[in-house]
mmCIF file of C-alpha atoms in Angstrom:
data_model
loop_
_atom_site.group_PDB
_atom_site.id
_atom_site.type_symbol
_atom_site.label_atom_id
_atom_site.label_comp_id
_atom_site.label_asym_id
_atom_site.label_seq_id
_atom_site.Cartn_x
_atom_site.Cartn_y
_atom_site.Cartn_z
ATOM 1 C CA UNK A 1 52.092 19.276 -25.851
ATOM 2 C CA UNK A 2 55.093 21.616 -25.683
ATOM 3 C CA UNK A 3 55.977 24.206 -23.083
ATOM 4 C CA UNK A 4 57.582 27.589 -23.636
ATOM 5 C CA UNK A 5 61.049 26.078 -23.270
ATOM 6 C CA UNK A 6 60.248 23.584 -26.034
ATOM 7 C CA UNK A 7 60.114 20.495 -23.782
ATOM 8 C CA UNK A 8 57.452 17.905 -24.341
ATOM 9 C CA UNK A 9 55.138 17.297 -21.299
ATOM 10 C CA UNK A 10 53.049 14.101 -21.220
ATOM 11 C CA UNK A 11 49.674 13.734 -19.471
ATOM 12 C CA UNK A 12 51.272 11.255 -17.053
ATOM 13 C CA UNK A 13 53.780 13.903 -15.995
ATOM 14 C CA UNK A 14 50.919 16.353 -15.365
ATOM 15 C CA UNK A 15 49.127 13.824 -13.103
ATOM 16 C CA UNK A 16 52.336 13.073 -11.183
ATOM 17 C CA UNK A 17 52.986 16.785 -10.673
ATOM 18 C CA UNK A 18 49.439 17.314 -9.331
ATOM 19 C CA UNK A 19 49.772 14.376 -6.922
ATOM 20 C CA UNK A 20 53.143 15.660 -5.681
ATOM 21 C CA UNK A 21 51.614 19.071 -4.912
ATOM 22 C CA UNK A 22 48.743 17.448 -3.081
ATOM 23 C CA UNK A 23 51.157 15.341 -1.003
ATOM 24 C CA UNK A 24 53.149 18.433 -0.035
ATOM 25 C CA UNK A 25 49.996 20.276 1.058
ATOM 26 C CA UNK A 26 48.798 17.336 3.157
ATOM 27 C CA UNK A 27 52.238 16.957 4.741
ATOM 28 C CA UNK A 28 52.287 20.625 5.733
ATOM 29 C CA UNK A 29 48.795 20.264 7.242
ATOM 30 C CA UNK A 30 49.898 17.230 9.285
ATOM 31 C CA UNK A 31 52.950 19.054 10.618
ATOM 32 C CA UNK A 32 50.803 22.022 11.627
ATOM 33 C CA UNK A 33 48.325 19.735 13.434
ATOM 34 C CA UNK A 34 51.153 17.933 15.234
ATOM 35 C CA UNK A 35 52.801 21.117 16.461
ATOM 36 C CA UNK A 36 49.620 22.885 17.493
ATOM 37 C CA UNK A 37 48.440 20.773 20.446
ATOM 38 C CA UNK A 38 46.749 23.759 22.041
ATOM 39 C CA UNK A 39 44.319 24.130 19.139
ATOM 40 C CA UNK A 40 40.547 23.626 19.265
ATOM 41 C CA UNK A 41 39.397 20.080 19.968
ATOM 42 C CA UNK A 42 42.417 18.949 21.966
ATOM 43 C CA UNK A 43 41.014 19.917 25.362
ATOM 44 C CA UNK A 44 41.178 17.155 27.925
ATOM 45 C CA UNK A 45 37.950 16.171 29.658
ATOM 46 C CA UNK A 46 38.171 16.015 33.416
ATOM 47 C CA UNK A 47 35.953 14.384 35.967
ATOM 48 C CA UNK A 48 36.123 14.962 39.651
ATOM 49 C CA UNK A 49 34.469 12.224 41.674
ATOM 50 C CA UNK A 50 32.704 13.445 44.808
ATOM 51 C CA UNK A 51 34.979 11.687 47.284
ATOM 52 C CA UNK A 52 34.256 11.983 50.978
ATOM 53 C CA UNK A 53 36.674 14.426 52.571
ATOM 54 C CA UNK A 54 36.490 12.741 55.955
ATOM 55 C CA UNK A 55 35.708 9.411 57.600
ATOM 56 C CA UNK A 56 32.424 10.844 58.893
ATOM 57 C CA UNK A 57 31.128 11.197 55.288
ATOM 58 C CA UNK A 58 32.069 7.601 54.419
ATOM 59 C CA UNK A 59 30.141 6.176 57.373
ATOM 60 C CA UNK A 60 26.774 6.817 55.685
ATOM 61 C CA UNK A 61 27.637 4.652 52.625
ATOM 62 C CA UNK A 62 26.674 0.999 52.329
ATOM 63 C CA UNK A 63 29.437 -1.623 52.482
ATOM 64 C CA UNK A 64 30.558 -3.463 49.302
ATOM 65 C CA UNK A 65 28.875 -6.698 50.514
ATOM 66 C CA UNK A 66 25.479 -5.016 50.078
ATOM 67 C CA UNK A 67 26.022 -5.130 46.293
ATOM 68 C CA UNK A 68 26.857 -8.859 46.110
ATOM 69 C CA UNK A 69 23.666 -9.707 44.161
ATOM 70 C CA UNK A 70 24.451 -7.110 41.499
ATOM 71 C CA UNK A 71 28.014 -8.395 41.125
ATOM 72 C CA UNK A 72 26.785 -12.000 40.891
ATOM 73 C CA UNK A 73 24.181 -11.192 38.202
ATOM 74 C CA UNK A 74 25.364 -8.324 35.974
ATOM 75 C CA UNK A 75 22.688 -6.000 34.646
ATOM 76 C CA UNK A 76 22.357 -7.254 31.050
ATOM 77 C CA UNK A 77 22.743 -11.009 31.656
ATOM 78 C CA UNK A 78 19.791 -13.259 30.862
ATOM 79 C CA UNK A 79 20.099 -14.889 34.308
ATOM 80 C CA UNK A 80 19.011 -11.586 35.849
ATOM 81 C CA UNK A 81 15.469 -11.957 34.452
ATOM 82 C CA UNK A 82 12.710 -13.265 36.656
ATOM 83 C CA UNK A 83 11.850 -16.931 36.148
ATOM 84 C CA UNK A 84 8.744 -17.465 34.048
ATOM 85 C CA UNK A 85 7.562 -21.075 33.857
ATOM 86 C CA UNK A 86 6.852 -22.374 30.340
ATOM 87 C CA UNK A 87 3.192 -22.582 29.337
ATOM 88 C CA UNK A 88 1.563 -25.983 29.817
ATOM 89 C CA UNK A 89 1.577 -28.284 26.820
ATOM 90 C CA UNK A 90 -1.714 -28.353 24.913
ATOM 91 C CA UNK A 91 -3.744 -31.528 25.276
ATOM 92 C CA UNK A 92 -3.282 -34.025 22.453
ATOM 93 C CA UNK A 93 -5.808 -33.749 19.652
ATOM 94 C CA UNK A 94 -8.362 -36.541 19.533
ATOM 95 C CA UNK A 95 -7.767 -39.073 16.804
ATOM 96 C CA UNK A 96 -10.671 -39.364 14.385
ATOM 97 C CA UNK A 97 -10.837 -42.487 12.291
ATOM 98 C CA UNK A 98 -12.812 -42.217 9.079
ATOM 99 C CA UNK A 99 -14.058 -45.023 6.899
ATOM 100 C CA UNK A 100 -11.288 -47.332 5.794
ATOM 101 C CA UNK A 101 -10.706 -47.072 2.064
ATOM 102 C CA UNK A 102 -8.263 -49.413 0.385
ATOM 103 C CA UNK A 103 -5.083 -47.617 -0.682
ATOM 104 C CA UNK A 104 -4.734 -49.757 -3.782
ATOM 105 C CA UNK A 105 -7.709 -49.361 -6.126
ATOM 106 C CA UNK A 106 -6.956 -52.719 -7.793
ATOM 107 C CA UNK A 107 -6.175 -51.355 -11.244
ATOM 108 C CA UNK A 108 -3.416 -49.491 -13.024
ATOM 109 C CA UNK A 109 -3.048 -46.953 -15.809
ATOM 110 C CA UNK A 110 -1.988 -48.621 -19.047
ATOM 111 C CA UNK A 111 -2.293 -45.595 -21.343
ATOM 112 C CA UNK A 112 -3.452 -41.990 -21.656
ATOM 113 C CA UNK A 113 -5.024 -40.219 -24.644
ATOM 114 C CA UNK A 114 -4.989 -36.406 -24.711
ATOM 115 C CA UNK A 115 -6.008 -34.985 -28.070
ATOM 116 C CA UNK A 116 -8.061 -31.946 -29.147
ATOM 117 C CA UNK A 117 -10.046 -31.589 -25.915
ATOM 118 C CA UNK A 118 -10.535 -35.352 -25.460
ATOM 119 C CA UNK A 119 -8.894 -36.900 -22.403
ATOM 120 C CA UNK A 120 -9.225 -40.624 -21.831
ATOM 121 C CA UNK A 121 -7.256 -43.179 -19.832
ATOM 122 C CA UNK A 122 -6.956 -46.920 -20.371
ATOM 123 C CA UNK A 123 -7.390 -48.517 -16.940
ATOM 124 C CA UNK A 124 -6.460 -52.182 -16.555
ATOM 125 C CA UNK A 125 -7.677 -54.418 -13.710
ATOM 126 C CA UNK A 126 -4.940 -56.205 -11.739
ATOM 127 C CA UNK A 127 -7.202 -59.175 -11.052
ATOM 128 C CA UNK A 128 -7.005 -60.101 -14.707
ATOM 129 C CA UNK A 129 -10.765 -60.543 -15.007
ATOM 130 C CA UNK A 130 -12.702 -58.140 -17.143
ATOM 131 C CA UNK A 131 -9.646 -56.617 -18.796
ATOM 132 C CA UNK A 132 -9.461 -52.899 -19.141
ATOM 133 C CA UNK A 133 -11.395 -50.087 -20.719
ATOM 134 C CA UNK A 134 -11.048 -46.501 -21.874
ATOM 135 C CA UNK A 135 -12.661 -44.102 -19.379
ATOM 136 C CA UNK A 136 -13.032 -40.325 -19.362
ATOM 137 C CA UNK A 137 -13.177 -37.815 -16.526
ATOM 138 C CA UNK A 138 -16.137 -38.208 -14.104
ATOM 139 C CA UNK A 139 -16.692 -41.821 -15.243
ATOM 140 C CA UNK A 140 -16.578 -44.725 -12.777
ATOM 141 C CA UNK A 141 -14.276 -47.769 -13.100
ATOM 142 C CA UNK A 142 -14.449 -50.600 -10.503
ATOM 143 C CA UNK A 143 -16.151 -48.291 -7.977
ATOM 144 C CA UNK A 144 -13.650 -45.458 -8.379
ATOM 145 C CA UNK A 145 -14.564 -42.170 -10.038
ATOM 146 C CA UNK A 146 -11.968 -40.652 -12.397
ATOM 147 C CA UNK A 147 -11.355 -37.078 -11.229
ATOM 148 C CA UNK A 148 -8.538 -35.902 -13.526
ATOM 149 C CA UNK A 149 -6.479 -37.228 -16.418
ATOM 150 C CA UNK A 150 -3.044 -35.798 -17.255
ATOM 151 C CA UNK A 151 -0.068 -36.873 -19.323
ATOM 152 C CA UNK A 152 1.593 -38.290 -16.194
ATOM 153 C CA UNK A 153 -1.349 -40.309 -14.843
ATOM 154 C CA UNK A 154 -4.871 -40.371 -13.420
ATOM 155 C CA UNK A 155 -6.470 -39.182 -10.159
ATOM 156 C CA UNK A 156 -9.337 -41.348 -8.892
ATOM 157 C CA UNK A 157 -11.617 -40.963 -5.872
ATOM 158 C CA UNK A 158 -13.699 -43.307 -3.753
ATOM 159 C CA UNK A 159 -15.371 -42.446 -0.442
ATOM 160 C CA UNK A 160 -13.583 -39.110 -0.075
ATOM 161 C CA UNK A 161 -10.129 -40.624 -0.625
ATOM 162 C CA UNK A 162 -8.130 -39.333 -3.570
ATOM 163 C CA UNK A 163 -5.477 -41.619 -5.100
ATOM 164 C CA UNK A 164 -3.064 -40.658 -7.861
ATOM 165 C CA UNK A 165 -2.022 -43.409 -10.279
ATOM 166 C CA UNK A 166 1.039 -42.730 -12.417
ATOM 167 C CA UNK A 167 1.504 -43.925 -15.971
ATOM 168 C CA UNK A 168 5.255 -44.338 -15.416
ATOM 169 C CA UNK A 169 7.182 -45.061 -12.176
ATOM 170 C CA UNK A 170 8.054 -41.967 -10.146
ATOM 171 C CA UNK A 171 11.717 -41.576 -9.167
#
């Protein structure tokens, strides 16, 4: 871009010129605010306390010792609240013992078959007698009913107790 005098002016020079003008205007405004202390908004607030004009007026006031409790416990401190005792502890719940069911069903999962809607598990007795067998869901093996078969193991139930047997060790 060229001016009338034939000098080339860059966009950066235009931005610098605009910022310089803005700085000058703000400086002038600051000087005017500094010199004009009597302008609007600079009025000083005053407060005149109603002080007793004679000793006779001061005689009706309470002494400073009358406010000792307020000075000891400031208004917004937690210690100023009235003491409320904690509620009594609830009585312990009675312990109900159900029928004892062995935690170990006595067998383990040796394999799982999940294919086209068929889910079977090969359960193997730990006693070594009788071997193992393939069982499906809702079938019974050594007194335990098979509830669910998944790729990770089998869930069996006996007497309301549910035990999960894993095909592989759980970390």
